Coordinates of C-alpha atoms (C1' of nucleotides) in Angstrom, one line a residue:
Chain I
X1 CA 185.0 -112.3 261.7
X2 CA 188.0 -113.3 259.7
X3 CA 188.3 -112.1 256.1
X4 CA 187.4 -114.6 253.5
X5 CA 190.2 -113.2 251.3
X6 CA 192.8 -114.2 254.0
X7 CA 191.4 -117.7 254.1
X8 CA 191.6 -118.2 250.4
X9 CA 195.2 -116.9 250.2
X10 CA 196.7 -118.8 253.1
X11 CA 194.4 -121.3 254.8
X12 CA 197.4 -123.1 256.4
X13 CA 198.4 -120.0 258.2
X14 CA 194.9 -119.5 259.6
X15 CA 194.9 -123.1 260.9
X16 CA 198.3 -122.8 262.4
X17 CA 197.4 -119.5 264.2
X18 CA 194.1 -120.8 265.5
X19 CA 195.8 -123.8 267.0
X20 CA 197.4 -121.3 269.5
X21 CA 193.9 -120.6 270.7
X22 CA 193.4 -124.4 270.9
X23 CA 190.8 -124.2 268.1
X24 CA 190.9 -127.0 265.6
X25 CA 190.1 -125.3 262.3
X26 CA 191.0 -127.8 259.6
X27 CA 187.5 -129.1 258.9
X28 CA 185.7 -125.8 259.0
X29 CA 188.3 -124.0 256.9
X30 CA 188.0 -126.8 254.2
X31 CA 184.3 -126.4 254.3
X32 CA 184.5 -122.7 253.9
X33 CA 186.9 -122.9 250.9
X34 CA 184.7 -125.4 249.1
X35 CA 181.6 -123.5 249.8
X36 CA 183.3 -120.4 248.6
X37 CA 184.2 -122.0 245.3
X38 CA 180.6 -123.1 244.8
X39 CA 179.3 -119.7 245.7
X40 CA 181.5 -117.9 243.2
X41 CA 180.5 -120.3 240.5
X42 CA 176.8 -119.7 241.3
X43 CA 177.3 -116.0 241.4
X44 CA 179.0 -116.1 238.0
X45 CA 176.1 -118.0 236.5
X46 CA 173.6 -115.7 238.1
X47 CA 175.4 -112.6 236.9
X48 CA 175.5 -114.0 233.3
X49 CA 171.8 -114.6 233.3
X50 CA 171.0 -111.2 234.7
X51 CA 173.2 -109.7 232.1
X52 CA 171.3 -111.5 229.3
X53 CA 168.1 -110.2 230.8
X54 CA 169.4 -106.6 230.8
X55 CA 170.4 -107.1 227.2
X56 CA 166.9 -108.2 226.3
X57 CA 165.4 -105.2 228.0
X58 CA 167.6 -102.9 226.1
X59 CA 166.7 -104.6 222.8
X60 CA 163.0 -104.3 223.6
X61 CA 163.4 -100.6 224.4
X62 CA 165.2 -100.1 221.1
X63 CA 162.5 -101.9 219.1
X64 CA 159.8 -99.8 220.7
X65 CA 161.7 -96.7 219.9
X66 CA 161.8 -97.8 216.3
X67 CA 158.1 -98.5 216.3
X68 CA 158.6 -102.2 215.9
X69 CA 157.0 -103.2 219.2
X70 CA 155.4 -106.3 217.8
X71 CA 158.8 -107.8 217.2
X72 CA 159.5 -107.7 220.9
X73 CA 157.1 -110.6 221.8
X74 CA 159.7 -113.3 221.3
X75 CA 162.2 -111.5 223.4
X76 CA 159.6 -111.0 226.2
X77 CA 159.2 -114.8 226.2
X78 CA 163.0 -115.4 226.5
X79 CA 163.1 -112.9 229.4
X80 CA 160.5 -114.7 231.3
X81 CA 162.5 -117.9 231.1
X82 CA 165.6 -116.2 232.3
X83 CA 163.7 -114.7 235.2
X84 CA 162.7 -118.1 236.4
X85 CA 166.2 -119.3 236.4
X86 CA 167.6 -116.2 238.0
X87 CA 165.1 -116.5 240.8
X88 CA 166.2 -120.0 241.5
X89 CA 169.9 -119.1 241.5
X90 CA 169.3 -116.0 243.6
X91 CA 167.8 -118.2 246.3
X92 CA 170.6 -120.7 246.0
X93 CA 173.1 -117.9 246.3
X94 CA 171.5 -116.4 249.3
X95 CA 171.5 -119.8 251.0
X96 CA 175.1 -120.3 250.3
X97 CA 176.0 -116.9 251.5
X98 CA 174.3 -117.3 254.8
X99 CA 175.8 -120.8 255.2
X100 CA 179.2 -119.3 254.5
X101 CA 178.6 -116.5 257.0
X102 CA 177.6 -119.0 259.7
X103 CA 180.9 -120.9 259.2
X104 CA 183.0 -117.8 259.1
X105 CA 181.4 -116.5 262.3
X106 CA 182.5 -119.6 264.1
X107 CA 186.2 -119.0 263.6
X108 CA 187.9 -117.0 266.4
X109 CA 190.3 -114.2 265.7
X110 CA 193.9 -115.0 265.0
X111 CA 196.2 -114.4 268.0
X112 CA 199.1 -112.0 267.5
X113 CA 202.5 -113.7 267.2
X114 CA 203.5 -112.5 270.7
X115 CA 200.6 -114.3 272.3
X116 CA 202.0 -117.1 274.5
X117 CA 200.8 -120.7 274.1
X118 CA 198.7 -122.1 276.8
X119 CA 195.4 -123.3 278.0
X120 CA 194.6 -121.6 281.3
X121 CA 195.1 -118.5 283.2
X122 CA 198.1 -120.1 284.7
X123 CA 199.8 -119.9 281.3
X124 CA 199.4 -116.2 281.0
X125 CA 202.6 -114.1 280.8
X126 CA 203.1 -111.5 283.5
X127 CA 204.6 -108.5 281.6
X128 CA 204.7 -105.8 284.3
X129 CA 203.9 -105.3 288.0
X130 CA 203.8 -102.2 290.2
X131 CA 203.4 -101.3 293.8
X132 CA 203.8 -103.1 297.1
X133 CA 201.4 -105.2 299.0
X134 CA 200.1 -103.2 301.9
X135 CA 200.6 -104.4 305.5
X136 CA 197.1 -104.7 307.0
X137 CA 196.2 -104.3 310.6
X138 CA 195.3 -107.2 312.9
X139 CA 191.8 -108.4 312.2
X140 CA 191.7 -107.0 308.7
X141 CA 188.3 -107.5 307.0
X142 CA 187.4 -108.5 303.5
X143 CA 185.5 -105.7 301.6
X144 CA 182.1 -107.2 302.1
X145 CA 182.5 -106.9 305.8
X146 CA 183.9 -103.5 305.6
X147 CA 181.0 -102.5 303.4
X148 CA 178.6 -103.7 306.0
X149 CA 180.5 -102.2 308.9
X150 CA 180.5 -98.7 307.4
X151 CA 177.2 -99.1 305.7
X152 CA 178.6 -98.5 302.2
X153 CA 176.9 -101.3 300.3
X154 CA 173.9 -103.4 301.0
X155 CA 173.8 -106.7 299.1
X156 CA 170.8 -108.1 300.9
X157 CA 168.7 -105.1 300.1
X158 CA 169.6 -105.5 296.4
X159 CA 168.7 -109.2 296.6
X160 CA 165.3 -108.2 298.1
X161 CA 164.5 -105.5 295.5
X162 CA 166.0 -107.2 292.4
X163 CA 168.1 -110.2 293.0
X164 CA 171.5 -111.5 294.0
X165 CA 174.2 -109.5 292.3
X166 CA 172.4 -106.2 292.2
X167 CA 173.7 -104.3 295.3
X168 CA 172.6 -100.9 296.6
X169 CA 175.4 -98.4 297.3
X170 CA 174.6 -96.1 300.2
X171 CA 175.9 -92.8 301.6
X172 CA 179.7 -92.6 301.3
X173 CA 179.6 -95.9 299.3
X174 CA 177.5 -94.2 296.6
X175 CA 179.6 -91.2 296.8
X176 CA 182.7 -93.2 296.3
X177 CA 181.2 -94.8 293.2
X178 CA 180.3 -91.4 291.8
X179 CA 183.8 -90.1 292.6
X180 CA 185.5 -93.0 290.8
X181 CA 183.4 -92.5 287.7
X182 CA 184.1 -88.8 287.5
X183 CA 187.8 -89.4 288.2
X184 CA 188.1 -92.1 285.4
X185 CA 186.2 -90.0 283.0
X186 CA 188.2 -86.9 283.6
X187 CA 191.4 -88.8 283.1
X188 CA 190.1 -90.3 279.9
X189 CA 189.1 -86.9 278.6
X190 CA 192.5 -85.5 279.5
X191 CA 194.1 -88.4 277.5
X192 CA 192.2 -87.3 274.4
X193 CA 189.1 -89.4 274.6
X194 CA 185.8 -87.8 273.8
X195 CA 183.1 -88.6 276.4
X196 CA 179.9 -90.2 275.3
X197 CA 176.7 -91.3 277.1
X198 CA 175.3 -94.2 275.3
X199 CA 172.1 -96.2 275.2
X200 CA 172.1 -99.0 277.7
X201 CA 170.2 -101.3 275.4
X202 CA 171.1 -102.2 271.9
X203 CA 169.4 -104.0 269.0
X204 CA 170.3 -107.3 267.5
X205 CA 172.5 -105.9 264.7
X206 CA 174.7 -104.2 267.3
X207 CA 175.0 -107.3 269.4
X208 CA 176.2 -109.1 266.3
X209 CA 178.6 -106.3 265.4
X210 CA 180.7 -106.6 268.4
X211 CA 180.3 -110.4 268.7
X212 CA 178.1 -110.8 271.7
X213 CA 175.8 -112.7 269.3
X214 CA 175.6 -115.4 268.2
X215 CA 177.8 -117.3 270.6
X216 CA 177.6 -115.3 273.9
X217 CA 173.8 -114.9 273.8
X218 CA 173.5 -116.2 277.4
X219 CA 175.7 -113.4 278.7
X220 CA 173.1 -110.7 278.0
X221 CA 169.8 -109.8 279.5
X222 CA 167.1 -109.5 276.8
X223 CA 164.1 -107.4 276.7
X224 CA 162.1 -109.9 274.7
X225 CA 159.1 -107.6 274.2
X226 CA 161.2 -105.3 272.1
X227 CA 164.0 -107.5 271.1
X228 CA 166.6 -105.3 272.8
X229 CA 169.7 -106.4 274.8
X230 CA 171.0 -104.8 277.9
X231 CA 174.6 -104.0 277.2
X232 CA 177.2 -106.1 279.0
X233 CA 179.7 -103.3 278.4
X234 CA 179.7 -99.8 276.8
X235 CA 182.0 -101.3 274.2
X236 CA 178.9 -102.5 272.4
X237 CA 177.2 -99.1 271.8
X238 CA 180.6 -97.3 271.4
X239 CA 182.0 -99.6 268.8
X240 CA 178.7 -99.9 266.9
X241 CA 178.7 -96.2 266.4
X242 CA 181.0 -97.0 263.5
X243 CA 179.1 -99.8 262.0
X244 CA 178.8 -99.4 258.2
X245 CA 181.0 -96.4 258.0
X246 CA 184.0 -95.2 256.1
X247 CA 186.2 -92.9 258.0
X248 CA 188.8 -90.5 256.6
X249 CA 192.3 -91.6 257.2
X250 CA 193.1 -88.3 259.0
X251 CA 190.3 -89.0 261.5
X252 CA 192.3 -91.9 262.9
X253 CA 192.7 -92.8 265.6
X254 CA 189.2 -92.1 266.9
X255 CA 189.3 -92.1 270.7
X256 CA 186.1 -92.2 272.7
X257 CA 185.0 -93.2 276.2
X258 CA 181.9 -93.7 278.2
X259 CA 180.7 -94.5 281.6
X260 CA 177.9 -97.0 281.7
X261 CA 176.2 -99.5 283.9
X262 CA 176.9 -103.0 282.6
X263 CA 174.6 -106.0 282.8
X264 CA 175.8 -109.6 282.8
X265 CA 173.8 -112.7 283.5
X266 CA 177.0 -114.8 284.1
X267 CA 175.0 -117.9 285.0
X268 CA 177.8 -118.9 287.3
X269 CA 179.2 -120.3 290.5
X270 CA 178.6 -119.3 294.0
X271 CA 181.2 -119.2 296.8
X272 CA 183.9 -117.1 298.1
X273 CA 185.3 -116.2 294.7
X274 CA 182.1 -114.4 293.8
X275 CA 181.3 -112.9 297.2
X276 CA 180.7 -109.2 297.7
X277 CA 181.8 -107.1 294.8
X278 CA 183.9 -109.8 293.1
X279 CA 181.2 -110.6 290.6
X280 CA 177.9 -108.8 290.0
X281 CA 175.1 -108.8 287.5
X282 CA 175.0 -105.0 287.3
X283 CA 178.1 -102.9 287.7
X284 CA 179.6 -99.6 286.6
X285 CA 182.5 -99.2 284.3
X286 CA 184.3 -96.5 282.3
X287 CA 185.3 -97.9 278.9
X288 CA 187.7 -96.5 276.4
X289 CA 187.6 -97.4 272.7
X290 CA 189.8 -96.6 269.8
X291 CA 189.4 -97.0 266.0
X292 CA 192.9 -97.2 264.8
X293 CA 195.0 -97.3 261.6
X294 CA 195.9 -100.9 261.0
X295 CA 199.6 -100.1 260.6
X296 CA 199.9 -98.6 264.0
X297 CA 197.2 -100.2 266.1
X298 CA 199.7 -101.9 268.4
X299 CA 201.1 -98.6 269.4
X300 CA 197.6 -97.6 270.3
X301 CA 197.3 -100.7 272.4
X302 CA 200.4 -99.8 274.3
X303 CA 199.1 -96.3 274.8
X304 CA 195.9 -97.7 276.3
X305 CA 197.9 -99.9 278.5
X306 CA 199.8 -96.9 279.8
X307 CA 196.6 -95.0 280.4
X308 CA 195.1 -97.8 282.5
X309 CA 198.4 -98.2 284.4
X310 CA 198.3 -94.5 285.2
X311 CA 194.9 -94.8 286.8
X312 CA 195.9 -97.6 289.1
X313 CA 199.1 -95.8 290.1
X314 CA 197.1 -92.7 290.8
X315 CA 194.9 -94.8 293.1
X316 CA 198.0 -96.4 294.6
X317 CA 196.8 -99.9 294.0
X318 CA 199.4 -102.6 293.6
X319 CA 198.8 -104.3 290.3
X320 CA 200.2 -106.6 287.6
X321 CA 199.7 -106.8 283.9
X322 CA 199.4 -110.1 282.2
X323 CA 199.3 -110.9 278.5
X324 CA 196.7 -113.6 278.1
X325 CA 197.7 -116.8 276.5
X326 CA 195.9 -118.3 273.5
X327 CA 193.6 -120.4 275.5
X328 CA 192.5 -117.6 277.9
X329 CA 191.8 -115.0 275.3
X330 CA 188.4 -114.0 274.1
X331 CA 187.0 -115.1 270.8
X332 CA 187.4 -111.8 269.1
X333 CA 190.8 -110.6 270.4
X334 CA 194.2 -110.7 268.8
X335 CA 196.0 -109.6 271.9
X336 CA 194.8 -108.8 275.4
X337 CA 196.3 -107.4 278.5
X338 CA 194.5 -108.0 281.7
X339 CA 195.1 -105.8 284.7
X340 CA 194.9 -107.4 288.1
X341 CA 194.8 -105.5 291.4
X342 CA 196.0 -107.0 294.6
X343 CA 193.1 -107.4 297.0
X344 CA 194.9 -107.5 300.3
X345 CA 192.3 -109.0 302.6
X346 CA 191.2 -111.7 300.2
X347 CA 194.9 -112.3 299.4
X348 CA 194.2 -112.6 295.7
X349 CA 194.5 -110.8 292.3
X350 CA 191.3 -109.3 291.0
X351 CA 190.9 -108.5 287.3
X352 CA 189.9 -104.9 286.9
X353 CA 190.6 -104.2 283.3
X354 CA 191.1 -106.0 280.0
X355 CA 192.6 -104.1 277.1
X356 CA 192.4 -105.7 273.7
X357 CA 193.3 -105.2 270.1
X358 CA 190.7 -106.8 267.8
X359 CA 192.6 -105.8 264.7
X360 CA 190.0 -106.1 261.8
X361 CA 188.0 -108.9 263.4
X362 CA 185.1 -106.6 264.6
X363 CA 185.5 -104.1 261.8
X364 CA 185.1 -106.8 259.2
X365 CA 181.8 -107.9 260.5
X366 CA 180.7 -104.3 261.1
X367 CA 182.1 -103.0 257.8
X368 CA 184.1 -100.3 259.6
X369 CA 186.6 -98.9 257.1
X370 CA 188.6 -95.9 256.3
X371 CA 189.7 -94.3 253.1
X372 CA 193.4 -94.0 252.5
X373 CA 194.7 -90.9 250.9
X374 CA 195.2 -92.7 247.7
X375 CA 191.5 -93.6 247.8
X376 CA 191.8 -97.2 248.7
X377 CA 189.3 -98.4 251.3
X378 CA 190.6 -100.6 254.1
X379 CA 189.3 -102.1 257.3
X380 CA 190.2 -100.2 260.4
X381 CA 191.3 -101.8 263.6
X382 CA 189.3 -101.6 266.8
X383 CA 190.6 -101.6 270.4
X384 CA 189.0 -101.3 273.7
X385 CA 189.7 -101.4 277.4
X386 CA 188.1 -100.9 280.7
X387 CA 189.4 -97.8 282.4
X388 CA 188.2 -99.0 284.8
X389 CA 185.6 -101.4 286.1
X390 CA 184.4 -100.2 289.5
X391 CA 183.4 -103.0 291.8
X392 CA 186.8 -104.7 292.2
X393 CA 188.5 -101.4 292.4
X394 CA 186.2 -100.5 295.3
X395 CA 186.9 -103.9 296.8
X396 CA 190.7 -103.3 296.7
X397 CA 190.5 -99.7 297.9
X398 CA 188.5 -100.7 300.9
X399 CA 190.6 -103.7 301.8
X400 CA 194.0 -102.2 301.1
X401 CA 193.4 -98.9 302.8
X402 CA 191.7 -100.1 305.9
X403 CA 193.2 -99.1 309.2
X404 CA 192.1 -99.6 312.8
X405 CA 190.3 -96.3 312.6
X406 CA 188.7 -96.4 309.2
X407 CA 189.4 -96.5 305.5
X408 CA 191.8 -94.0 303.8
X409 CA 190.8 -92.5 300.5
X410 CA 193.7 -92.1 298.0
X411 CA 194.8 -88.5 297.6
X412 CA 193.9 -88.4 293.9
X413 CA 190.3 -89.2 294.8
X414 CA 189.8 -86.8 297.7
X415 CA 188.8 -83.8 295.4
X416 CA 186.0 -86.0 294.2
X417 CA 184.8 -87.6 297.4
X418 CA 185.1 -84.5 299.6
X419 CA 186.3 -86.8 302.4
X420 CA 189.6 -88.3 303.2
X421 CA 188.5 -91.2 305.3
X422 CA 185.5 -93.5 305.7
X423 CA 184.9 -94.4 309.4
X424 CA 184.8 -92.9 312.8
X425 CA 188.2 -91.4 313.1
X426 CA 191.9 -91.8 312.2
Chain Y
rG1 C1' 148.8 -93.6 271.1
rG2 C1' 145.8 -90.8 266.7
rA3 C1' 146.3 -87.9 261.8
rG4 C1' 149.4 -86.4 257.8
rA5 C1' 154.1 -85.8 255.0
rG6 C1' 158.7 -87.8 253.7
rA7 C1' 163.4 -91.1 253.1
rU8 C1' 167.9 -90.3 246.4
rG9 C1' 175.5 -90.4 246.4
rG10 C1' 180.2 -87.2 251.8
rC11 C1' 176.3 -83.0 251.9
rC12 C1' 172.2 -80.2 249.3
rG13 C1' 169.0 -81.4 245.6
rA14 C1' 166.5 -82.9 240.5
rG15 C1' 164.3 -87.1 238.5
rU16 C1' 157.8 -90.1 238.6
rG17 C1' 158.3 -96.7 233.8
rG18 C1' 163.2 -97.3 228.9
rU19 C1' 171.4 -97.2 228.7
rC20 C1' 169.5 -93.4 235.4
rG21 C1' 174.8 -95.4 239.3
rA22 C1' 171.5 -91.4 238.8
rA23 C1' 171.1 -83.9 236.2
rG24 C1' 172.8 -79.6 238.8
rG25 C1' 175.3 -77.5 243.0
rC26 C1' 178.5 -77.8 247.4
rG27 C1' 182.6 -80.3 249.3
rC28 C1' 187.0 -83.1 248.2
rG29 C1' 191.3 -84.6 244.8
rC30 C1' 194.6 -83.6 240.5
rG31 C1' 195.8 -79.9 236.7
rC32 C1' 195.7 -75.0 234.2
rC33 C1' 195.9 -69.9 235.2
rU34 C1' 198.9 -66.6 239.2
rG35 C1' 205.0 -63.8 241.7
rG36 C1' 201.8 -66.3 245.6
rA37 C1' 196.8 -66.9 246.8
rA38 C1' 191.5 -66.0 245.9
rA39 C1' 188.4 -66.0 241.8
rG40 C1' 188.1 -68.4 237.2
rU41 C1' 188.7 -72.9 234.4
rG42 C1' 189.5 -78.4 232.8
rC43 C1' 189.3 -83.3 234.5
rG44 C1' 188.2 -86.7 238.3
rU45 C1' 185.4 -88.1 242.7
rA46 C1' 180.0 -94.4 245.9
rU47 C1' 180.2 -99.4 247.8
rA48 C1' 180.1 -104.7 247.6
rC49 C1' 180.6 -109.2 244.9
rC50 C1' 182.3 -111.7 240.5
rC51 C1' 185.4 -112.6 235.7
rC52 C1' 190.7 -111.6 234.5
rA53 C1' 197.7 -114.0 237.3
rA54 C1' 197.8 -108.5 238.0
rA55 C1' 196.9 -103.9 235.7
rA56 C1' 193.7 -102.4 231.9
rG57 C1' 189.0 -103.8 231.0
rG58 C1' 184.3 -106.1 231.8
rG59 C1' 179.7 -108.2 234.4
rU60 C1' 176.1 -108.0 238.5
rA61 C1' 173.7 -105.6 242.6
rU62 C1' 172.6 -101.3 245.5
rC63 C1' 168.1 -94.5 245.1
rG64 C1' 165.6 -96.4 253.8
rA65 C1' 164.7 -102.3 254.1
rG66 C1' 162.1 -106.6 252.2
rG67 C1' 158.6 -108.5 248.7
rG68 C1' 155.5 -107.8 244.1
rU69 C1' 153.8 -106.0 238.9
rU70 C1' 156.6 -105.4 234.1
rC71 C1' 160.5 -107.3 228.5
rG72 C1' 162.3 -103.1 231.7
rA73 C1' 161.4 -99.9 238.4
rA74 C1' 164.7 -94.5 241.9
rU75 C1' 159.8 -93.9 239.4
rC76 C1' 153.8 -98.2 240.0
rC77 C1' 151.7 -101.8 244.2
rC78 C1' 152.2 -104.2 249.2
rU79 C1' 154.7 -104.9 254.1
rC80 C1' 158.2 -103.0 257.5
rU81 C1' 161.7 -99.4 259.7
rC82 C1' 163.1 -94.6 260.5
rU83 C1' 162.5 -89.1 260.2
rC84 C1' 159.5 -84.6 260.3
rU85 C1' 154.7 -81.8 261.4
rC86 C1' 150.0 -81.5 264.3
rC87 C1' 147.1 -83.7 268.4
rG88 C1' 147.2 -86.6 273.0
rC89 C1' 150.3 -88.2 277.2
rC90 C1' 154.7 -87.3 279.9
rA91 C1' 160.4 -86.8 283.3

RNA sequence: GGAGAGAUGGCCGAGUGGUCGAAGGCGCGCGCCUGGAAAGUGCGUAUACCCCAAAAGGGUAUCGAGGGUUCGAAUCCCUCUCUCUCCGCCA
């Protein structure tokens, strides 16, 4: 969430920036500012009353020490009255604070100045592209048909055992998944990320910390019996590691990564856009996260972009990078690069990674700070990115590398799969 | 799941109703000492909010969390969470 301080200092700037995200903020900002003024006044009153109470307690102690306990009676009476008023004000203050918090939480993060104006994906800015579209054989198949032909993935079986969007991976299909996970993790570790294995369920505080709650509640599966949420991405547990912590400046940037299954309800559409691996309720992903110094976090963002680009190049998948426009960005992000891979049989771009700088938006809510060498405490910046999400990578690998005789495995992956092709022969 | 013990600052650890935001130690920072270092030694070293234009200074809250008793709570009472030990169960 945005810092109240920033709103007080320059509300016009906040409103102007949020307009890039097509978010009308005037009313809510005005409400926040007036509520904030009231809150501070109330707090001042409360503090004064409590200070009087403390003063009385000290006087009483002094009187007892001097053996004049009987003189304390009048003071005790005064203290009782103060207590009643302070209780009332405490409740009022708590109500104001939660109201203020509710309002603040509704404001999205400010987009970086480089973020293009726009409402839809069509307004995103293509900032890089790499590779050439493969020439497919006659009768090229989309990945779901390839998956069935070579018995790599069984969607119907998943639907029977669990539901739509929960496929089984089988034989070389399962092996391919495992290979990609290991490959992505190895590359992340080589790039300086420390590997984690995280819980796949998180509590409510964590879901708030990264912003899944309150507004994206419907995205997550909930274990209602225990009030736990299945993670929609490893970002949630990875980033929440740092909730309520103060790091040392020399520890920055913190670079960590994790493979996890991800669970998303995505109450969504049906049809060819979500066929096969294009959109699932459960999928696998390697996530990279950085906690960065605010002065240099955009350099870290570029480094993450390079890392993800390297993965796609190693897999020889044609891709492009787009900088999301204000309207297409997520609530919490200040700048996001999406990576899209060319899916040759479907003839469309598939989003396989999203790399974002959240600046201090998450860390403000999570109280993730670091201590500067001069001793000052500042909010850190958080960044994350997929490196990478598996299903659409698999989709593109299968489609782009299909030949009349089978599917070629990219060289970089062969040490992991142990096979060079899927299919009868080449 | 049953029984018991515990939770104090970055860490260890004292405190069991009266200036206790909290002794002492370790760590860390800045000095002194030294040719340099170690040792020694002096000082400093939590966070949030609020008042003040800012600095200086001051107020309030926080000893796992929430409530209560009291003029006054780290200390007494209640509830919850977590940790440890023993038993049971278990990949």
